[in-house]
Coordinates of C-alpha atoms in Angstrom, one line a residue:
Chain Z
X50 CA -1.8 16.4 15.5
X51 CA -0.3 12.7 15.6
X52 CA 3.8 12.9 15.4
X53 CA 5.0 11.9 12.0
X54 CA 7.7 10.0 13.8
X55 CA 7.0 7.4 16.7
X56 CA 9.3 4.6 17.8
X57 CA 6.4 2.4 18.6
X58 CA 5.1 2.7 15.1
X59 CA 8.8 1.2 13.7
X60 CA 8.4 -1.5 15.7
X61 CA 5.0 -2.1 15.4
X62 CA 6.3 -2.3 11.6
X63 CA 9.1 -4.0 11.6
X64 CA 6.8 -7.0 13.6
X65 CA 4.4 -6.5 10.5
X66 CA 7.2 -7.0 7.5
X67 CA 8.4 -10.0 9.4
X68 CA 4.8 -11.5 10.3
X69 CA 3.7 -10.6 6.9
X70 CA 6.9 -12.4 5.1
X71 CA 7.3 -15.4 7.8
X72 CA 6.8 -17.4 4.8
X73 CA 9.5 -16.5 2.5
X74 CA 12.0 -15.8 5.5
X75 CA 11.7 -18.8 6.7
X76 CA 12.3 -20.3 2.9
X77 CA 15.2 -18.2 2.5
X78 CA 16.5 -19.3 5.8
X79 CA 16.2 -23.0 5.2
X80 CA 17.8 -22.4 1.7
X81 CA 20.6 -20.7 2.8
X82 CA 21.3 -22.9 5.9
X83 CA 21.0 -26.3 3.1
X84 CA 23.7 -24.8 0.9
X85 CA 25.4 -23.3 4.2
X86 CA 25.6 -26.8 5.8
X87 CA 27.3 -28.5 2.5
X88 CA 29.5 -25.2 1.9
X89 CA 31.1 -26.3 5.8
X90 CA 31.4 -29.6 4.6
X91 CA 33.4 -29.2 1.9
X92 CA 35.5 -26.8 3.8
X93 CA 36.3 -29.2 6.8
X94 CA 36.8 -32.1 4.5
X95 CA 39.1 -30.2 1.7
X96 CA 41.3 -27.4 4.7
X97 CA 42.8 -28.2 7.8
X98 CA 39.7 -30.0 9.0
X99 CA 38.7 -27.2 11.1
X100 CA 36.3 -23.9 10.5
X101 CA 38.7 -20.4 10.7
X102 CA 36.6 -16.9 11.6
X103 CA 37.9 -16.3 7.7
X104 CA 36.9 -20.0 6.5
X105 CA 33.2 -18.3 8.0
X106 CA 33.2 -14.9 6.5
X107 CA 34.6 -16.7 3.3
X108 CA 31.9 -19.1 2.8
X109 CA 28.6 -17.2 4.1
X110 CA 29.9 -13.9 2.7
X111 CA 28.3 -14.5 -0.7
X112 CA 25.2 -16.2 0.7
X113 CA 24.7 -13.2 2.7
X114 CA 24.8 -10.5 0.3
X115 CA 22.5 -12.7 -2.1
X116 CA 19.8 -13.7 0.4
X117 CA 20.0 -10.0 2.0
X118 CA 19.2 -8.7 -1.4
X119 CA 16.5 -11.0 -2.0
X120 CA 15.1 -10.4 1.0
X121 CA 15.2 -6.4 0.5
X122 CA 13.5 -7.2 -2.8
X123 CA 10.8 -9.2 -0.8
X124 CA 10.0 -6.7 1.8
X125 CA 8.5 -4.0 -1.0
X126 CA 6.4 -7.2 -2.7
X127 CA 3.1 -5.4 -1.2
X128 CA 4.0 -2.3 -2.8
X129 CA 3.9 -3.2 -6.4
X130 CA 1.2 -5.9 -5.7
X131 CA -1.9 -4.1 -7.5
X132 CA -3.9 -5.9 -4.9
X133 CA -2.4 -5.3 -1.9
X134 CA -0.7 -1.9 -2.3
X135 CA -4.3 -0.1 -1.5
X136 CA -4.1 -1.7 2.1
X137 CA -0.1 -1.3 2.4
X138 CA 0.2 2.9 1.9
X139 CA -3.2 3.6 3.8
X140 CA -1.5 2.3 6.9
X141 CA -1.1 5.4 9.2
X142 CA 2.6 5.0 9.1
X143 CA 5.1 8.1 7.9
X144 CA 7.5 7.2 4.9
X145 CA 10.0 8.4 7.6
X146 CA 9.5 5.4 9.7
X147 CA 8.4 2.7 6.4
X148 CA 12.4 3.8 5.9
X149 CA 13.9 3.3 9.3
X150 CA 11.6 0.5 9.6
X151 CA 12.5 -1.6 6.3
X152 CA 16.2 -0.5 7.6
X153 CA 16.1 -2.6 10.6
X154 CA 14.6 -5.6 9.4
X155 CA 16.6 -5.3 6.1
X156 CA 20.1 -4.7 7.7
X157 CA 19.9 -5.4 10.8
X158 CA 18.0 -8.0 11.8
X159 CA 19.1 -9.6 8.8
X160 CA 22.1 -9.4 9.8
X161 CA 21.8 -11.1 13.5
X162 CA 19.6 -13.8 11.7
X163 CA 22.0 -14.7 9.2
X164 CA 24.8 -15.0 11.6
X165 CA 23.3 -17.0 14.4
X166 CA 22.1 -19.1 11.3
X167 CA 26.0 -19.3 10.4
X168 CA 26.9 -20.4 13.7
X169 CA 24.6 -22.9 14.3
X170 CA 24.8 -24.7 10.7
X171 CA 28.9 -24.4 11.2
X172 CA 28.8 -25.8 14.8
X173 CA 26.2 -28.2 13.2
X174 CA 29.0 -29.1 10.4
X175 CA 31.9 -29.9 13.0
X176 CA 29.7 -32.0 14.9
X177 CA 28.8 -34.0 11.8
X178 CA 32.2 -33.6 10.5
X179 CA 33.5 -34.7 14.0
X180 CA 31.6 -38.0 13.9
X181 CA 32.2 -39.2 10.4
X182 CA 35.7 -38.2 9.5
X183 CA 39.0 -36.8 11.2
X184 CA 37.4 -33.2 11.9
X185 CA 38.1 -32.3 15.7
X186 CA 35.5 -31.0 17.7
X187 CA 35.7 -27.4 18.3
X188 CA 33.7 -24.6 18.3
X189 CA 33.1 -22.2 15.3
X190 CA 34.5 -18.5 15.5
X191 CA 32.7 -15.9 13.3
X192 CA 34.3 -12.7 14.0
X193 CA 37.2 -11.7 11.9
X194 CA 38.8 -8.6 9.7
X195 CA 36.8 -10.3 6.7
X196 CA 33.5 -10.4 8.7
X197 CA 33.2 -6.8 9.2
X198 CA 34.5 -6.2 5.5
X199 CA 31.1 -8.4 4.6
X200 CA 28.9 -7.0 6.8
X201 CA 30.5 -3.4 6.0
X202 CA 30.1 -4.5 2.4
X203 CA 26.3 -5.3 2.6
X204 CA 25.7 -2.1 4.7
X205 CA 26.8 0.0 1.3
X206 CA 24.9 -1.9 -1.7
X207 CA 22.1 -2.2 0.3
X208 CA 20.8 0.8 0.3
X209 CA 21.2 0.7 -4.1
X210 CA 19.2 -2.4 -3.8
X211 CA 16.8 -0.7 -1.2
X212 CA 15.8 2.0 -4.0
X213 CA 15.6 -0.1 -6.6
X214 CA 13.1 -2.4 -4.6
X215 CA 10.7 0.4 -3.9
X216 CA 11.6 2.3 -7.6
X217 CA 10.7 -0.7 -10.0
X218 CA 7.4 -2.6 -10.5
X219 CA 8.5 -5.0 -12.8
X220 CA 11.9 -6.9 -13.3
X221 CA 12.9 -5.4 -10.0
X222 CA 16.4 -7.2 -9.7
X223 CA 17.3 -7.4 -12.9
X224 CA 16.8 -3.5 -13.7
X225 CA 18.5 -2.8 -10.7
X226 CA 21.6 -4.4 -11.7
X227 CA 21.2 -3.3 -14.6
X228 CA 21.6 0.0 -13.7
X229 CA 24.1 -0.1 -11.3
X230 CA 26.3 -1.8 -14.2
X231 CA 25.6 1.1 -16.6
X232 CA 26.2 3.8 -13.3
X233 CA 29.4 1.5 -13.0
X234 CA 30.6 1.5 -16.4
X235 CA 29.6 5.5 -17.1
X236 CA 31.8 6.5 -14.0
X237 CA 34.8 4.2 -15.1
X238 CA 34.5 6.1 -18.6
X239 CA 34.5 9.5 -16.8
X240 CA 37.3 8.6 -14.4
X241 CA 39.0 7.2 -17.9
X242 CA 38.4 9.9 -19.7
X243 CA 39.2 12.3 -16.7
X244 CA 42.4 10.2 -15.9
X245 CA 43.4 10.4 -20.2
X246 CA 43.1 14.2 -20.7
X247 CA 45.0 15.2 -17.5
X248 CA 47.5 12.3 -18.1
X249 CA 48.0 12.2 -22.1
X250 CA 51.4 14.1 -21.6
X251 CA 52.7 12.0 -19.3
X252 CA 53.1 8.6 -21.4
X253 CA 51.5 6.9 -18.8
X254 CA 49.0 5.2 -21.6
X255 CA 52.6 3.2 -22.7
X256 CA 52.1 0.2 -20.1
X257 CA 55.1 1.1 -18.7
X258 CA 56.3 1.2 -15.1
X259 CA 54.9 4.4 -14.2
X260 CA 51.6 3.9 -15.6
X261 CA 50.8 0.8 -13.5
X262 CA 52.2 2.5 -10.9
X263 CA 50.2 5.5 -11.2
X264 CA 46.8 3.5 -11.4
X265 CA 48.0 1.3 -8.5
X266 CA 48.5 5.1 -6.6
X267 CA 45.0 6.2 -8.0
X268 CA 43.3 3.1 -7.1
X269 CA 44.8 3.1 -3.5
X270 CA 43.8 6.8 -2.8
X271 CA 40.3 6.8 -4.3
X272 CA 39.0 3.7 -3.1
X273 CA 39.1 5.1 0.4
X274 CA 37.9 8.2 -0.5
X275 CA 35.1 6.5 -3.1
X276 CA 34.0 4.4 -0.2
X277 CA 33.7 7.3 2.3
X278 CA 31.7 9.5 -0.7
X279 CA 30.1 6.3 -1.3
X280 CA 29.1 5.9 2.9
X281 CA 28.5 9.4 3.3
X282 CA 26.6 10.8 0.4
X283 CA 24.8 7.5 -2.1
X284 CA 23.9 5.3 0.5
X285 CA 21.7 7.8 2.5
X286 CA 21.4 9.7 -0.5
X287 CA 19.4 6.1 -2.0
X288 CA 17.4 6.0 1.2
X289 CA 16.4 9.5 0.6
X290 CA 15.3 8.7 -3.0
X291 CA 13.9 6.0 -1.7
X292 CA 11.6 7.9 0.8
X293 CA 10.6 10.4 -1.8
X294 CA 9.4 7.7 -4.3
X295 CA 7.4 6.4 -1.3
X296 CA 5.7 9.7 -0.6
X297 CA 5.1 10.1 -5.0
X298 CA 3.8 6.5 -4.9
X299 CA 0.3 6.3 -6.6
X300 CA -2.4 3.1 -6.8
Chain T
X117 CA -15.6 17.2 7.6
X118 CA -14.1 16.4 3.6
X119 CA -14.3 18.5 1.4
X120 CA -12.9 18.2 -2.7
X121 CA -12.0 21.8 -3.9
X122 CA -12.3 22.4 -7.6
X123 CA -10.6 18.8 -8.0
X124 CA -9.4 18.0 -11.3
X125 CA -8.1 14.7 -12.2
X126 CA -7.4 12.7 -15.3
X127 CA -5.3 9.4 -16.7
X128 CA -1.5 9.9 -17.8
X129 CA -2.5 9.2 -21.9
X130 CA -6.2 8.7 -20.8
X131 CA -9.1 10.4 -20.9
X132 CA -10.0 12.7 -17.9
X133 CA -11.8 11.7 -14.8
X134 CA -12.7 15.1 -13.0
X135 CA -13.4 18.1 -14.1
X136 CA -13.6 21.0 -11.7
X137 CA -15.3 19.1 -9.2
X138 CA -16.6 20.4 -6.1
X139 CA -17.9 18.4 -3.3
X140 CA -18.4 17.8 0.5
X141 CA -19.3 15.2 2.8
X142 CA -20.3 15.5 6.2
X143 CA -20.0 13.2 9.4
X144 CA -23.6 11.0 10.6
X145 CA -24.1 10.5 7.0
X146 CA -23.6 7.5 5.1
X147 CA -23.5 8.5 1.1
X148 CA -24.3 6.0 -1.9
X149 CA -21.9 7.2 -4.9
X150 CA -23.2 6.0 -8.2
X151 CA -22.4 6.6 -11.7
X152 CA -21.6 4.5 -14.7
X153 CA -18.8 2.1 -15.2
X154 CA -15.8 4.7 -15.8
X155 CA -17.2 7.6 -14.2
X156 CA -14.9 7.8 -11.8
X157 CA -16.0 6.3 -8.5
X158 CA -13.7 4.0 -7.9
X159 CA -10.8 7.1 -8.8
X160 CA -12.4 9.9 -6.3
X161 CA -13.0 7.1 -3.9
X162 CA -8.8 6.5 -4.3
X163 CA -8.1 10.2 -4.4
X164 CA -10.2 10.8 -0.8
X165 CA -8.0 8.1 0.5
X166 CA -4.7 9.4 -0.7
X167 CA -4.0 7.0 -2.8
X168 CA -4.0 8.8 -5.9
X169 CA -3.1 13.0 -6.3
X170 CA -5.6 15.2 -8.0
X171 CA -3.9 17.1 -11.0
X172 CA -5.3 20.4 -9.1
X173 CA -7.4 21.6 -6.5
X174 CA -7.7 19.9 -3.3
X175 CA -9.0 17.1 -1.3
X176 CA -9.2 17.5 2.5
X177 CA -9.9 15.1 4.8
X178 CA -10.1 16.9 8.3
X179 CA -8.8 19.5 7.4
X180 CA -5.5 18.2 6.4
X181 CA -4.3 17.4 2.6
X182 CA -4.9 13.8 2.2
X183 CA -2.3 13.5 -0.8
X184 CA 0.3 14.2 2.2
X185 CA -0.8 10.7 3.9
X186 CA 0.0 11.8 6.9
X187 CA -0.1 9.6 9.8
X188 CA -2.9 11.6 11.9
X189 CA -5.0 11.8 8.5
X190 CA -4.5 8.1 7.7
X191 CA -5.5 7.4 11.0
X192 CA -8.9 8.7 10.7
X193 CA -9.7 6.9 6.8
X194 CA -9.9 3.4 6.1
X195 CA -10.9 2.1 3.0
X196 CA -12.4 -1.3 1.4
X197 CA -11.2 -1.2 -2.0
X198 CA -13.5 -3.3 -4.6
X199 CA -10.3 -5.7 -5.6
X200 CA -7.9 -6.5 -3.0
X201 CA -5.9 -9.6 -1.4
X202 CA -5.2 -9.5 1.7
X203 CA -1.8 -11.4 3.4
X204 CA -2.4 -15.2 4.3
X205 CA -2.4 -14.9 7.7
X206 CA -4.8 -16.3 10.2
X207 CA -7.6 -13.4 10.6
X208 CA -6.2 -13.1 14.5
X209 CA -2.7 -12.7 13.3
X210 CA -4.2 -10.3 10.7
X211 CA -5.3 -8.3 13.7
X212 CA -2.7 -8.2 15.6
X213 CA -0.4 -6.6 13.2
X214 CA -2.5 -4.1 11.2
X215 CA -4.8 -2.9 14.4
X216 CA -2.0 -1.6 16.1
X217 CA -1.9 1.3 14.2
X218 CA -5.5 2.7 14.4
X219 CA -5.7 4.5 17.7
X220 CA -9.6 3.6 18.1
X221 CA -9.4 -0.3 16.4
X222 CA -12.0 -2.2 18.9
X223 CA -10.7 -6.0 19.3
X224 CA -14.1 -7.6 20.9
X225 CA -16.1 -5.5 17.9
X226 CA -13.8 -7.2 15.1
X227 CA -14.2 -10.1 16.8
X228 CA -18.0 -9.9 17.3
X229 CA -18.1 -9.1 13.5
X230 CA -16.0 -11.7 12.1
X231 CA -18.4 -14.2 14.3
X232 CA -21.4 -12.2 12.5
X233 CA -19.9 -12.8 9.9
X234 CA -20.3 -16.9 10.2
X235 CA -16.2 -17.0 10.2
X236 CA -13.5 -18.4 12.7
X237 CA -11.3 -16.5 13.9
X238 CA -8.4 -19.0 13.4
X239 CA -9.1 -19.4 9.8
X240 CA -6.3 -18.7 7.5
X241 CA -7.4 -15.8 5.2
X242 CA -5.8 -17.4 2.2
X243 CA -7.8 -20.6 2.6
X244 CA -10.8 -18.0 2.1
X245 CA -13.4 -17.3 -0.3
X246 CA -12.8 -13.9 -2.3
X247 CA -16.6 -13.3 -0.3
X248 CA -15.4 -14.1 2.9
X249 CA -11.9 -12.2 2.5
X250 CA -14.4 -9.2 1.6
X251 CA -16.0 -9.7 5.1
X252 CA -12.9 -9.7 7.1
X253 CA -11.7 -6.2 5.5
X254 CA -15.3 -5.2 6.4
X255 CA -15.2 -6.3 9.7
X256 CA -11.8 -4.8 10.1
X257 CA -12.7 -1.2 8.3
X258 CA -15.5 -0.9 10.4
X259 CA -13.7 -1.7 14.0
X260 CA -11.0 0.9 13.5
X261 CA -14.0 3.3 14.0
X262 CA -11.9 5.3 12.0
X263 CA -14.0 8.8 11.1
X264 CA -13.8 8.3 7.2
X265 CA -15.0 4.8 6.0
X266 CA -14.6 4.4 2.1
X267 CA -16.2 1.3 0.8
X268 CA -15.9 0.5 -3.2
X269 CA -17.9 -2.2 -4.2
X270 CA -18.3 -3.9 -1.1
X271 CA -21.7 -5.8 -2.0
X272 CA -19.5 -7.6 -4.6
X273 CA -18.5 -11.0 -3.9
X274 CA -21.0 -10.9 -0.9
X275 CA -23.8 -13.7 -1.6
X276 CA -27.8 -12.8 -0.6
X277 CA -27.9 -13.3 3.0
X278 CA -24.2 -11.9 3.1
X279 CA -25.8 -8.9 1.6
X280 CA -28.8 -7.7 4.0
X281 CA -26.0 -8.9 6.9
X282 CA -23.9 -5.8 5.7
X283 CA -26.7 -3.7 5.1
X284 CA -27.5 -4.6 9.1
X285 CA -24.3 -4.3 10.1
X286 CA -23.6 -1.1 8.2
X287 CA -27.2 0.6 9.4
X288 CA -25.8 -0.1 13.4
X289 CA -22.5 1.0 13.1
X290 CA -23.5 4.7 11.4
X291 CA -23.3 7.3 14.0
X292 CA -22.7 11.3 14.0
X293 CA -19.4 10.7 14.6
X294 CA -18.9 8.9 11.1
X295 CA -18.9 9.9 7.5
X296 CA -19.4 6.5 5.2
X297 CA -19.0 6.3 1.5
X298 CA -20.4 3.5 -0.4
X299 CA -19.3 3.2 -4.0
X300 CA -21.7 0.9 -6.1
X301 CA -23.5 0.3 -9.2
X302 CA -25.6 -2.4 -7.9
X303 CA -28.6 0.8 -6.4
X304 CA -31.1 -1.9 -5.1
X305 CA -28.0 -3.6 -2.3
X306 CA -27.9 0.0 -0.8
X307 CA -31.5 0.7 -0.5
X308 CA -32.9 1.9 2.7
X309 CA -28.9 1.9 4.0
X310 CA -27.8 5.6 2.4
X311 CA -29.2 8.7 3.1
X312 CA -27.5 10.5 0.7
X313 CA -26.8 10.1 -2.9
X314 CA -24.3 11.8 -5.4
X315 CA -24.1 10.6 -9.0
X316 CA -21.1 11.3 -11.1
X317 CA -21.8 11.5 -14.9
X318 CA -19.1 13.1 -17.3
X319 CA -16.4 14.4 -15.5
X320 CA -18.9 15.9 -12.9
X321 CA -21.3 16.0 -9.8
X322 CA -24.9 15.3 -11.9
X323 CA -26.5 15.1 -8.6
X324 CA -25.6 16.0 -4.8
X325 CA -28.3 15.6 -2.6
X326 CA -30.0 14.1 0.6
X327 CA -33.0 11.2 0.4
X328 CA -35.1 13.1 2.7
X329 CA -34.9 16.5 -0.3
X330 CA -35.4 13.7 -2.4
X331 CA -38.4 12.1 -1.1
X332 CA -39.6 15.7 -0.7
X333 CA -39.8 16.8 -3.8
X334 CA -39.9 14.0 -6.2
X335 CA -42.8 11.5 -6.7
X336 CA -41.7 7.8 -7.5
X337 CA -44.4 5.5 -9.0
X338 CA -47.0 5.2 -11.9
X339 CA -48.8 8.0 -12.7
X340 CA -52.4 7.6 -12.6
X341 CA -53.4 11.1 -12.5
X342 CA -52.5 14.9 -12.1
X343 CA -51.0 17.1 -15.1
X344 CA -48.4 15.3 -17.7
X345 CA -45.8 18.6 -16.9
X346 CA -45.2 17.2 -13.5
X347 CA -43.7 14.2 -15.4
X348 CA -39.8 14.7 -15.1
X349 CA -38.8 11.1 -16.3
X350 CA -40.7 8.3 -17.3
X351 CA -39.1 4.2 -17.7
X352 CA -39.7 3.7 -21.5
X353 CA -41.2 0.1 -19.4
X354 CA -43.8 -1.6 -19.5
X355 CA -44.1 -1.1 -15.8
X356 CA -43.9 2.7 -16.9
X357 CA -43.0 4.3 -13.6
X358 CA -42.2 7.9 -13.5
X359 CA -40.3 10.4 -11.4
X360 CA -43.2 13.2 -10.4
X361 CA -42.6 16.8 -9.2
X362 CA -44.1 15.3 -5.6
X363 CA -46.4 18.6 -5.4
X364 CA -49.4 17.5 -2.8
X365 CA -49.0 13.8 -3.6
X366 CA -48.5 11.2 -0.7
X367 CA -44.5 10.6 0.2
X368 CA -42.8 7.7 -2.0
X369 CA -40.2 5.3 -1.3
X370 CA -37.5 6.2 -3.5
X371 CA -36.3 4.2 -6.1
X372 CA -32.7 4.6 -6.5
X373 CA -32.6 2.9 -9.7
X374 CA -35.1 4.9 -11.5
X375 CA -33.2 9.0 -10.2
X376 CA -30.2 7.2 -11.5
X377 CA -31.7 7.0 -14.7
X378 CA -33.5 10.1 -14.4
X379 CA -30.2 12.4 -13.2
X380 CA -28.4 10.7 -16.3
X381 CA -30.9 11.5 -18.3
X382 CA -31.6 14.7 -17.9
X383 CA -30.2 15.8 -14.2
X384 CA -30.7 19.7 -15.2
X385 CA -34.7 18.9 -14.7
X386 CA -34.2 17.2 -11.4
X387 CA -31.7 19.5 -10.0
X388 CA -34.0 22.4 -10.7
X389 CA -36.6 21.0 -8.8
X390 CA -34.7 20.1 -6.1
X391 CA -33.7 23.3 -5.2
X392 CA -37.2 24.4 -5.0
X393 CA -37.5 24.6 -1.2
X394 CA -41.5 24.5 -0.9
X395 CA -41.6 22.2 0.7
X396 CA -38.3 21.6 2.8
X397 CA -40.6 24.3 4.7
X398 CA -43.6 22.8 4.5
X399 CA -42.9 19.1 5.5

């Protein structure tokens, strides 16, 4: 019997997603690398003439998240296309490595992609800036404390964005968000209510010191721990949903 | 070789499709699935894909659970659905990335196909007829030599000479090795290519059987003499031809068109002759 997993078959995949989207990725690309380009602009004309590894992550940080999360919407076109799906999940490849697969070229390629796009359209930037105004000429740095935030950033709503690609037919984006806003809003009522019937006796609803300084305390200690929860249990926990709803999928 | 074990299958909110439907399907044969529009052919030919999960029972595919999809089952089933798009891509491009994954995908018979076939090989699919998209999945389907070939529809879109080129094309690539289903409503564009037919009417197998028990016990024609019993179904035509218990007569071609008709009409009659085994013993 044929393995149900086989490195050869991700990368024979990950070659099909990209040849099979060339189109759109190179779209996206020249898109992002248009808005990119005036984005460095304005930064070298309006700061210190110069691009910072921060001025970087803080001007492609926003781009990247958006584009990644078009592009992860992109990827699962062929599933929900009535007329293409037949062909798409009667390929002899295991959900298991459709996953890893859509993984790589979703993240991580993505990723590499972007930021040699980055790099190029900033060092691009200073040379343009360098011959028509008072930029000097230097070259661009990309990695800083706020560049691994980004890309640590994109590496935890992916996966949400990753299961709501593959879990909607219709309106995929836009339920998505949706629901993450609701799964937002229901877990900032529990934590309020949570917080308000342990709390009540405690005047801390009074808006005085201790109050702000209790949610400042809260907010501290559960965003680490939220993050890890978040890293350890819903982002693989989406990609598992994710894999299921592949293996459930009926055309 | 694939076998459908008590299947049942029906619609969420619709009506159902299969009822308790047992069936099998054996490699070297290539099998011409008819029935009316709605019957189901398109559904059972999705199902024996994996694409779609019967309700209960079972359909296996080499021995293995198709619903699973798994990678050595897929491997072994290709299918030409009767609507599809395929990726604009140039047709070598559209090789290169979807052959990889069938073990036994021949390049120089794709290739000899697609030139068969009156296309280029650097054409861009999407600058394509709907036709001549049909003939590249063909083309494709058939060089991943895979060992279950499920075809729905695939004389649609196809013009005249497009048509007898399949049936050419389909007639040298059968083998012993290969089970082929054909899915159609169009009877006469599969003549002289199946060698087995199943009809599907309400929810069930009307009909299950092989062209050579066919043409051995039925008669297709106009009667001219011999008792009116032998009459099992007769065109209400003015070309009035009948299906005939054969009995001594002279062996007919058969018409596809008029068992259809017959097996809708009154497949208890036909079955009940067929299993009659005079003369699978005598012939």
């Amino acid at each position: 019997m044929t393995m149900q997993f086989s490195l050869k078959r991700i990368i024979n995949s990950v070659y099909r997603d990209v040849t099979v989207l060339r189109g759109s990725i190179v779209t996206g690309l020249s898109i992002a690398a248009g808005i990119l380009f005036i984005a460095f602009l304005l930064n070298l004309g309006f700061g210190d003439h110069s691009i910072t590894a921060e001025d970087y992550a803080g001007t492609s940080g926003l781009l990247y998240v958006l584009f990644g999360v078009l592009f992860t919407f992109s990827i699962f076109k062929e599933v929900h296309d009535q007329k293409k799906n037949h062909l798409y999940l009667t390929l002899p490849i295991s959900p298991v490595e459709r996953v890893i697969a859509v993984w790589i070229t979703t993240y991580i390629l993505y990723t590499v992609a972007f930021t040699i796009l980055g790099v190029l359209i900033g060092q691009m930037a200073i040379i343009f800036g360098s011959l028509f105004s008072k930029v000097n000429l230097h070259f661009i740095s990309i990695f800083s404390e706020e560049y691994w935030k980004m890309i640590t950033f994109y590496l935890f709503v992916q996966p949400v964005f990753f299961y709501g690609a593959i879990r909607f037919g219709k309106n995929r984006m836009g339920k998505t968000v949706l629901s993450l806003l609701l799964v937002f809003l229901g877990i900032l009522f529990y934590n309020f209510l949570i917080y308000g019937m342990l709390n009540h006796d405690f005047d801390v609803f009074s808006g005085e010191q201790l109050a702000s300084e209790a949610f400042n305390l809260a907010k501290k200690d559960f965003s680490i721990t939220g993050r890890w929860l978040f890293m350890i249990i819903l982002g693989p926990a989406m990609f598992l949903a994710g894999y299921f709803r592949m293996i459930e999928k009926e055309v | 070789m694939i076998t459908l074990n008590n299947l049942k299958f029906y619609f969420p909110k619709g009506k159902r499709v299969f009822d308790d439907v047992t069936l099998s399907f054996v490699a070297g044969n290539i099998y011409g699935l008819f029935g009316k529009n709605g019957e189901g052919k398109s559904t059972l030919m999705r199902i024996m894909s994996g694409l779609l999960f019967p309700k209960s029972g079972q359909c296996r595919v080499f021995d293995e659970d198709i619903s699973k999809r798994t990678v050595s089952c897929l491997q072994n089933v290709f299918i030409v659905p009767e609507e599809f798009e395929l990726n604009g891509l140039k047709i070598t491009t559209y090789e290169q990335v979807n052959s990889v994954f069938y073990p036994k995908f021949s390049k120089d018979q794709f290739y000899e196909l697609i030139a068969e076939f009156e296309l280029s090989k650097d054409q861009k699919i999407s600058t394509l007829s709907f036709g001549q998209k049909k003939k590249v999945l063909i083309a494709f389907g058939i060089a991943t030599n895979t060992k279950l070939l499920l075809m729905d529809e695939p004389t649609n879109g196809l013009d005249i000479p497009s048509k007898s080129q399949f049936r050419k094309i389909m007639a040298s690539v059968a083998d012993e090795q290969r089970c082929i289903v054909i899915s159609t409503h169009q009877v006469r564009d599969l003549h002289s290519l199946i060698n087995h037919v199943v009809i599907l009417n309400q929810c069930n197998i009307a009909f299950d059987y092989s062209l050579s028990k066919v043409s051995n016990h039925l008669w297709f024609g106009k009667p001219t003499q011999g008792p009116q019993e032998s009459i099992i179904y007769a065109e209400p035509s003015f070309t009035g031809k009948s299906v005939l218990i054969r009995e001594d007569r002279e062996e007919s071609e058969v018409d596809l068109e008029l068992l259809f008709n017959a097996v809708l009409n009154n497949s208890d009659a036909i079955n009940n002759v067929l299993k009659n085994t005079y003369h699978d013993h005598a012939v």
